[in-house]
């Protein structure tokens, strides 16, 4: 199954994609995580991407498309994958359609005021990228990742001014993709306001309905 998760930044795509990946046994591929790893490793891609990311702007399409083309060729993608944070522009969606056919795009819907609260409390593991929230999804030990023991930090681009820019970029460049997938009859919508477990349950329900809808 090949799924695109759509929705505004901070809406829970990373958390839900990770849960869905475990439930379906297919990889979770997050462009933001791949880029942050490239920045941490100091690769040429990372060096080029860093300033855009710090400002909350999009990294140029050609860099992202080349990165994803490589990633989706890897063996673990043969049975399917969940895309989180890609495509984010019309150009990326066009490029992707030239090399892969998706089964569904699932929109995680959430109002902007809920998003702003979520950003303020979001923490990520500096080692393994696991995502927490100080009140909504706290780790067992404050500041320490349950999965790997790494230190939890606030993301550099979760500052309020950067967040506002990221939301504006989402509305301008990524939200129009929703209509594109709707027109292609690939869109499904999930109300993502109800906490992690409930959203996961709703998402699984939508995904289990997909099998029957797919063309042979
Ligand atoms: P995310 O973790 O998905 O919120 O992504 C963090 C940052 O990485 C974004 O604000 C962008 O700067 C960059 N980024 C991630 N995915 C993409 C993409 N598909 N196209 C362009 N930039 C991206």
PDB file of C-alpha atoms in Angstrom, residues 1-215:
ATOM      1  CA  UNK A   1       0.000   0.000   0.000  1.00  0.00           C
ATOM      2  CA  UNK A   2       1.364   3.422  -0.973  1.00  0.00           C
ATOM      3  CA  UNK A   3      -0.021   6.224   1.111  1.00  0.00           C
ATOM      4  CA  UNK A   4       0.600   9.972   1.255  1.00  0.00           C
ATOM      5  CA  UNK A   5      -0.239  11.607   4.580  1.00  0.00           C
ATOM      6  CA  UNK A   6      -1.291  15.205   4.066  1.00  0.00           C
ATOM      7  CA  UNK A   7      -1.973  17.918   6.579  1.00  0.00           C
ATOM      8  CA  UNK A   8      -0.494  21.026   8.152  1.00  0.00           C
ATOM      9  CA  UNK A   9       2.824  20.951   9.993  1.00  0.00           C
ATOM     10  CA  UNK A  10       2.309  20.010  13.637  1.00  0.00           C
ATOM     11  CA  UNK A  11      -0.915  18.144  12.843  1.00  0.00           C
ATOM     12  CA  UNK A  12       0.444  14.756  13.884  1.00  0.00           C
ATOM     13  CA  UNK A  13       1.592  13.342  10.549  1.00  0.00           C
ATOM     14  CA  UNK A  14       4.910  12.103  11.953  1.00  0.00           C
ATOM     15  CA  UNK A  15       3.347  10.437  14.993  1.00  0.00           C
ATOM     16  CA  UNK A  16       0.531   8.863  12.983  1.00  0.00           C
ATOM     17  CA  UNK A  17       2.815   7.768  10.151  1.00  0.00           C
ATOM     18  CA  UNK A  18       5.078   5.996  12.659  1.00  0.00           C
ATOM     19  CA  UNK A  19       2.105   4.140  14.205  1.00  0.00           C
ATOM     20  CA  UNK A  20       0.687   3.244  10.814  1.00  0.00           C
ATOM     21  CA  UNK A  21       4.074   2.040   9.630  1.00  0.00           C
ATOM     22  CA  UNK A  22       4.204  -0.353  12.569  1.00  0.00           C
ATOM     23  CA  UNK A  23       0.636  -1.528  12.012  1.00  0.00           C
ATOM     24  CA  UNK A  24       1.080  -2.144   8.288  1.00  0.00           C
ATOM     25  CA  UNK A  25       4.721  -3.259   8.273  1.00  0.00           C
ATOM     26  CA  UNK A  26       5.769  -0.747   5.623  1.00  0.00           C
ATOM     27  CA  UNK A  27       8.321   2.076   6.007  1.00  0.00           C
ATOM     28  CA  UNK A  28       7.518   5.579   7.160  1.00  0.00           C
ATOM     29  CA  UNK A  29       9.407   8.013   4.954  1.00  0.00           C
ATOM     30  CA  UNK A  30       9.550  11.575   6.250  1.00  0.00           C
ATOM     31  CA  UNK A  31      11.341  14.149   4.131  1.00  0.00           C
ATOM     32  CA  UNK A  32      11.819  16.362   7.195  1.00  0.00           C
ATOM     33  CA  UNK A  33      13.612  13.518   9.050  1.00  0.00           C
ATOM     34  CA  UNK A  34      15.786  12.725   6.018  1.00  0.00           C
ATOM     35  CA  UNK A  35      16.720  16.393   5.713  1.00  0.00           C
ATOM     36  CA  UNK A  36      17.480  16.778   9.430  1.00  0.00           C
ATOM     37  CA  UNK A  37      19.731  13.706   9.208  1.00  0.00           C
ATOM     38  CA  UNK A  38      21.502  15.248   6.193  1.00  0.00           C
ATOM     39  CA  UNK A  39      21.989  18.504   8.115  1.00  0.00           C
ATOM     40  CA  UNK A  40      23.357  16.649  11.170  1.00  0.00           C
ATOM     41  CA  UNK A  41      25.741  14.642   8.970  1.00  0.00           C
ATOM     42  CA  UNK A  42      26.888  17.804   7.161  1.00  0.00           C
ATOM     43  CA  UNK A  43      26.297  16.335   3.676  1.00  0.00           C
ATOM     44  CA  UNK A  44      26.135  18.673   0.625  1.00  0.00           C
ATOM     45  CA  UNK A  45      22.320  18.286   0.664  1.00  0.00           C
ATOM     46  CA  UNK A  46      22.221  19.115   4.368  1.00  0.00           C
ATOM     47  CA  UNK A  47      24.384  22.191   3.918  1.00  0.00           C
ATOM     48  CA  UNK A  48      22.139  23.453   1.152  1.00  0.00           C
ATOM     49  CA  UNK A  49      18.871  22.669   2.969  1.00  0.00           C
ATOM     50  CA  UNK A  50      19.703  24.080   6.395  1.00  0.00           C
ATOM     51  CA  UNK A  51      18.960  27.780   5.869  1.00  0.00           C
ATOM     52  CA  UNK A  52      15.579  27.073   4.245  1.00  0.00           C
ATOM     53  CA  UNK A  53      14.608  24.784   7.104  1.00  0.00           C
ATOM     54  CA  UNK A  54      15.652  27.219   9.815  1.00  0.00           C
ATOM     55  CA  UNK A  55      13.439  29.883   8.232  1.00  0.00           C
ATOM     56  CA  UNK A  56      10.484  27.503   7.806  1.00  0.00           C
ATOM     57  CA  UNK A  57      10.695  27.804   4.013  1.00  0.00           C
ATOM     58  CA  UNK A  58      10.592  24.895   1.606  1.00  0.00           C
ATOM     59  CA  UNK A  59      13.816  23.340   0.363  1.00  0.00           C
ATOM     60  CA  UNK A  60      14.004  23.605  -3.477  1.00  0.00           C
ATOM     61  CA  UNK A  61      11.963  20.979  -5.330  1.00  0.00           C
ATOM     62  CA  UNK A  62      14.839  19.527  -7.356  1.00  0.00           C
ATOM     63  CA  UNK A  63      16.797  18.621  -4.210  1.00  0.00           C
ATOM     64  CA  UNK A  64      13.779  17.021  -2.573  1.00  0.00           C
ATOM     65  CA  UNK A  65      12.725  15.093  -5.658  1.00  0.00           C
ATOM     66  CA  UNK A  66      16.247  13.704  -6.176  1.00  0.00           C
ATOM     67  CA  UNK A  67      16.405  12.663  -2.509  1.00  0.00           C
ATOM     68  CA  UNK A  68      13.012  10.919  -2.671  1.00  0.00           C
ATOM     69  CA  UNK A  69      13.694   9.228  -5.984  1.00  0.00           C
ATOM     70  CA  UNK A  70      16.726   7.565  -4.342  1.00  0.00           C
ATOM     71  CA  UNK A  71      14.875   6.679  -1.159  1.00  0.00           C
ATOM     72  CA  UNK A  72      11.872   5.114  -2.873  1.00  0.00           C
ATOM     73  CA  UNK A  73      14.170   2.870  -4.917  1.00  0.00           C
ATOM     74  CA  UNK A  74      15.415   1.125  -1.782  1.00  0.00           C
ATOM     75  CA  UNK A  75      14.375  -2.472  -1.224  1.00  0.00           C
ATOM     76  CA  UNK A  76      12.211  -1.798   1.860  1.00  0.00           C
ATOM     77  CA  UNK A  77       9.805   0.242  -0.307  1.00  0.00           C
ATOM     78  CA  UNK A  78       8.786  -2.676  -2.504  1.00  0.00           C
ATOM     79  CA  UNK A  79       5.759  -3.613  -0.397  1.00  0.00           C
ATOM     80  CA  UNK A  80       4.647   0.000  -0.040  1.00  0.00           C
ATOM     81  CA  UNK A  81       5.351   3.029   2.125  1.00  0.00           C
ATOM     82  CA  UNK A  82       3.851   5.948   3.976  1.00  0.00           C
ATOM     83  CA  UNK A  83       4.990   9.379   2.849  1.00  0.00           C
ATOM     84  CA  UNK A  84       5.065  12.124   5.458  1.00  0.00           C
ATOM     85  CA  UNK A  85       5.909  15.645   4.292  1.00  0.00           C
ATOM     86  CA  UNK A  86       6.121  14.814   0.602  1.00  0.00           C
ATOM     87  CA  UNK A  87       4.884  15.930  -1.876  1.00  0.00           C
ATOM     88  CA  UNK A  88       4.599  19.500  -0.595  1.00  0.00           C
ATOM     89  CA  UNK A  89       4.253  21.394  -3.886  1.00  0.00           C
ATOM     90  CA  UNK A  90       2.557  20.889  -7.232  1.00  0.00           C
ATOM     91  CA  UNK A  91       5.992  20.391  -8.828  1.00  0.00           C
ATOM     92  CA  UNK A  92       6.879  17.652  -6.355  1.00  0.00           C
ATOM     93  CA  UNK A  93       3.544  15.915  -6.947  1.00  0.00           C
ATOM     94  CA  UNK A  94       4.105  16.076 -10.730  1.00  0.00           C
ATOM     95  CA  UNK A  95       7.614  14.661 -10.382  1.00  0.00           C
ATOM     96  CA  UNK A  96       6.447  11.898  -8.063  1.00  0.00           C
ATOM     97  CA  UNK A  97       3.646  10.831 -10.397  1.00  0.00           C
ATOM     98  CA  UNK A  98       6.254  10.249 -13.079  1.00  0.00           C
ATOM     99  CA  UNK A  99       7.949   7.542 -11.005  1.00  0.00           C
ATOM    100  CA  UNK A 100       5.389   6.130  -8.584  1.00  0.00           C
ATOM    101  CA  UNK A 101       1.627   5.571  -8.406  1.00  0.00           C
ATOM    102  CA  UNK A 102      -0.046   6.214  -5.045  1.00  0.00           C
ATOM    103  CA  UNK A 103      -3.045   4.285  -3.670  1.00  0.00           C
ATOM    104  CA  UNK A 104      -4.375   7.039  -1.421  1.00  0.00           C
ATOM    105  CA  UNK A 105      -3.759  10.447   0.103  1.00  0.00           C
ATOM    106  CA  UNK A 106      -5.077  10.816   3.645  1.00  0.00           C
ATOM    107  CA  UNK A 107      -5.624  14.303   5.031  1.00  0.00           C
ATOM    108  CA  UNK A 108      -5.241  14.783   8.782  1.00  0.00           C
ATOM    109  CA  UNK A 109      -7.573  17.689   9.486  1.00  0.00           C
ATOM    110  CA  UNK A 110      -6.978  19.979  12.425  1.00  0.00           C
ATOM    111  CA  UNK A 111      -7.832  23.612  13.248  1.00  0.00           C
ATOM    112  CA  UNK A 112      -5.048  26.193  13.395  1.00  0.00           C
ATOM    113  CA  UNK A 113      -5.526  27.108  17.089  1.00  0.00           C
ATOM    114  CA  UNK A 114      -4.989  23.464  18.082  1.00  0.00           C
ATOM    115  CA  UNK A 115      -1.860  23.389  15.945  1.00  0.00           C
ATOM    116  CA  UNK A 116      -0.311  26.390  17.645  1.00  0.00           C
ATOM    117  CA  UNK A 117      -0.760  24.747  21.065  1.00  0.00           C
ATOM    118  CA  UNK A 118       0.775  21.530  19.814  1.00  0.00           C
ATOM    119  CA  UNK A 119       3.864  23.244  18.460  1.00  0.00           C
ATOM    120  CA  UNK A 120       4.537  24.972  21.755  1.00  0.00           C
ATOM    121  CA  UNK A 121       4.793  21.640  23.619  1.00  0.00           C
ATOM    122  CA  UNK A 122       6.367  19.474  20.928  1.00  0.00           C
ATOM    123  CA  UNK A 123       9.673  17.760  21.752  1.00  0.00           C
ATOM    124  CA  UNK A 124      11.702  15.463  19.516  1.00  0.00           C
ATOM    125  CA  UNK A 125      14.447  12.983  20.283  1.00  0.00           C
ATOM    126  CA  UNK A 126      17.840  14.328  19.213  1.00  0.00           C
ATOM    127  CA  UNK A 127      18.944  10.747  18.422  1.00  0.00           C
ATOM    128  CA  UNK A 128      16.039   8.851  16.815  1.00  0.00           C
ATOM    129  CA  UNK A 129      13.489  11.580  15.847  1.00  0.00           C
ATOM    130  CA  UNK A 130      10.693  10.095  18.006  1.00  0.00           C
ATOM    131  CA  UNK A 131       8.080  12.774  18.707  1.00  0.00           C
ATOM    132  CA  UNK A 132       6.569  13.681  22.107  1.00  0.00           C
ATOM    133  CA  UNK A 133       4.410  16.419  23.601  1.00  0.00           C
ATOM    134  CA  UNK A 134       4.929  17.779  27.108  1.00  0.00           C
ATOM    135  CA  UNK A 135       1.272  17.224  28.031  1.00  0.00           C
ATOM    136  CA  UNK A 136      -0.375  15.282  25.159  1.00  0.00           C
ATOM    137  CA  UNK A 137       2.264  12.550  24.819  1.00  0.00           C
ATOM    138  CA  UNK A 138       4.904  12.898  27.540  1.00  0.00           C
ATOM    139  CA  UNK A 139       7.866  10.499  27.832  1.00  0.00           C
ATOM    140  CA  UNK A 140       8.133   8.309  30.944  1.00  0.00           C
ATOM    141  CA  UNK A 141      11.097  10.341  32.192  1.00  0.00           C
ATOM    142  CA  UNK A 142      10.997  14.062  31.454  1.00  0.00           C
ATOM    143  CA  UNK A 143      13.434  15.048  28.714  1.00  0.00           C
ATOM    144  CA  UNK A 144      14.447  11.452  27.889  1.00  0.00           C
ATOM    145  CA  UNK A 145      13.324   9.403  24.874  1.00  0.00           C
ATOM    146  CA  UNK A 146      11.405   6.220  25.827  1.00  0.00           C
ATOM    147  CA  UNK A 147      12.621   4.454  22.700  1.00  0.00           C
ATOM    148  CA  UNK A 148      16.375   5.067  22.792  1.00  0.00           C
ATOM    149  CA  UNK A 149      17.259   7.117  25.891  1.00  0.00           C
ATOM    150  CA  UNK A 150      18.277  10.122  23.750  1.00  0.00           C
ATOM    151  CA  UNK A 151      17.789  13.723  24.918  1.00  0.00           C
ATOM    152  CA  UNK A 152      14.502  15.401  23.960  1.00  0.00           C
ATOM    153  CA  UNK A 153      14.722  18.881  22.476  1.00  0.00           C
ATOM    154  CA  UNK A 154      12.394  21.508  20.996  1.00  0.00           C
ATOM    155  CA  UNK A 155      12.881  21.745  17.241  1.00  0.00           C
ATOM    156  CA  UNK A 156      14.660  24.900  16.093  1.00  0.00           C
ATOM    157  CA  UNK A 157      11.849  25.574  13.599  1.00  0.00           C
ATOM    158  CA  UNK A 158       9.061  25.227  16.226  1.00  0.00           C
ATOM    159  CA  UNK A 159       9.625  28.836  17.368  1.00  0.00           C
ATOM    160  CA  UNK A 160       6.420  30.842  17.015  1.00  0.00           C
ATOM    161  CA  UNK A 161       7.606  33.168  14.211  1.00  0.00           C
ATOM    162  CA  UNK A 162       8.940  30.230  12.200  1.00  0.00           C
ATOM    163  CA  UNK A 163       5.781  28.213  12.852  1.00  0.00           C
ATOM    164  CA  UNK A 164       3.629  31.029  11.469  1.00  0.00           C
ATOM    165  CA  UNK A 165       5.734  31.048   8.317  1.00  0.00           C
ATOM    166  CA  UNK A 166       5.491  27.247   8.004  1.00  0.00           C
ATOM    167  CA  UNK A 167       1.690  27.437   8.296  1.00  0.00           C
ATOM    168  CA  UNK A 168       1.578  30.174   5.649  1.00  0.00           C
ATOM    169  CA  UNK A 169       3.815  28.104   3.337  1.00  0.00           C
ATOM    170  CA  UNK A 170       1.515  25.106   3.913  1.00  0.00           C
ATOM    171  CA  UNK A 171      -1.608  27.086   2.986  1.00  0.00           C
ATOM    172  CA  UNK A 172      -0.016  28.557  -0.117  1.00  0.00           C
ATOM    173  CA  UNK A 173       1.947  25.634  -1.509  1.00  0.00           C
ATOM    174  CA  UNK A 174       0.750  22.345  -0.028  1.00  0.00           C
ATOM    175  CA  UNK A 175      -2.971  22.776   0.739  1.00  0.00           C
ATOM    176  CA  UNK A 176      -3.811  22.991  -3.012  1.00  0.00           C
ATOM    177  CA  UNK A 177      -2.655  19.364  -3.348  1.00  0.00           C
ATOM    178  CA  UNK A 178      -5.711  18.305  -1.328  1.00  0.00           C
ATOM    179  CA  UNK A 179      -7.967  19.260  -4.224  1.00  0.00           C
ATOM    180  CA  UNK A 180      -5.692  17.521  -6.688  1.00  0.00           C
ATOM    181  CA  UNK A 181      -6.009  14.209  -4.802  1.00  0.00           C
ATOM    182  CA  UNK A 182      -9.739  14.765  -4.341  1.00  0.00           C
ATOM    183  CA  UNK A 183     -10.128  15.229  -8.102  1.00  0.00           C
ATOM    184  CA  UNK A 184      -8.206  11.995  -8.647  1.00  0.00           C
ATOM    185  CA  UNK A 185     -10.570  10.200  -6.173  1.00  0.00           C
ATOM    186  CA  UNK A 186      -7.574   9.345  -3.994  1.00  0.00           C
ATOM    187  CA  UNK A 187      -8.407  11.592  -1.038  1.00  0.00           C
ATOM    188  CA  UNK A 188      -9.607  10.340   2.350  1.00  0.00           C
ATOM    189  CA  UNK A 189     -10.055  12.612   5.385  1.00  0.00           C
ATOM    190  CA  UNK A 190      -9.469  11.936   9.071  1.00  0.00           C
ATOM    191  CA  UNK A 191     -10.406  14.288  11.900  1.00  0.00           C
ATOM    192  CA  UNK A 192      -7.108  14.525  13.820  1.00  0.00           C
ATOM    193  CA  UNK A 193      -8.233  16.595  16.826  1.00  0.00           C
ATOM    194  CA  UNK A 194      -8.940  13.684  19.128  1.00  0.00           C
ATOM    195  CA  UNK A 195      -5.597  12.641  20.528  1.00  0.00           C
ATOM    196  CA  UNK A 196      -3.102  10.107  19.284  1.00  0.00           C
ATOM    197  CA  UNK A 197      -4.885   6.810  19.980  1.00  0.00           C
ATOM    198  CA  UNK A 198      -8.258   7.923  18.628  1.00  0.00           C
ATOM    199  CA  UNK A 199      -6.726   9.450  15.507  1.00  0.00           C
ATOM    200  CA  UNK A 200      -4.774   6.246  14.920  1.00  0.00           C
ATOM    201  CA  UNK A 201      -7.986   4.216  15.238  1.00  0.00           C
ATOM    202  CA  UNK A 202      -9.743   6.437  12.695  1.00  0.00           C
ATOM    203  CA  UNK A 203      -6.775   6.282  10.371  1.00  0.00           C
ATOM    204  CA  UNK A 204      -6.670   2.477  10.514  1.00  0.00           C
ATOM    205  CA  UNK A 205     -10.365   2.368   9.729  1.00  0.00           C
ATOM    206  CA  UNK A 206      -9.820   4.500   6.629  1.00  0.00           C
ATOM    207  CA  UNK A 207      -6.824   2.429   5.568  1.00  0.00           C
ATOM    208  CA  UNK A 208      -8.678  -0.855   5.970  1.00  0.00           C
ATOM    209  CA  UNK A 209     -11.360   0.503   3.650  1.00  0.00           C
ATOM    210  CA  UNK A 210      -8.749   1.222   0.991  1.00  0.00           C
ATOM    211  CA  UNK A 211      -7.976  -2.356   0.010  1.00  0.00           C
ATOM    212  CA  UNK A 212     -11.456  -2.889  -1.361  1.00  0.00           C
ATOM    213  CA  UNK A 213     -11.404   0.408  -3.216  1.00  0.00           C
ATOM    214  CA  UNK A 214      -8.101  -0.156  -5.020  1.00  0.00           C
ATOM    215  CA  UNK A 215      -8.194  -1.072  -8.674  1.00  0.00           C
TER     216      UNK A 215
END
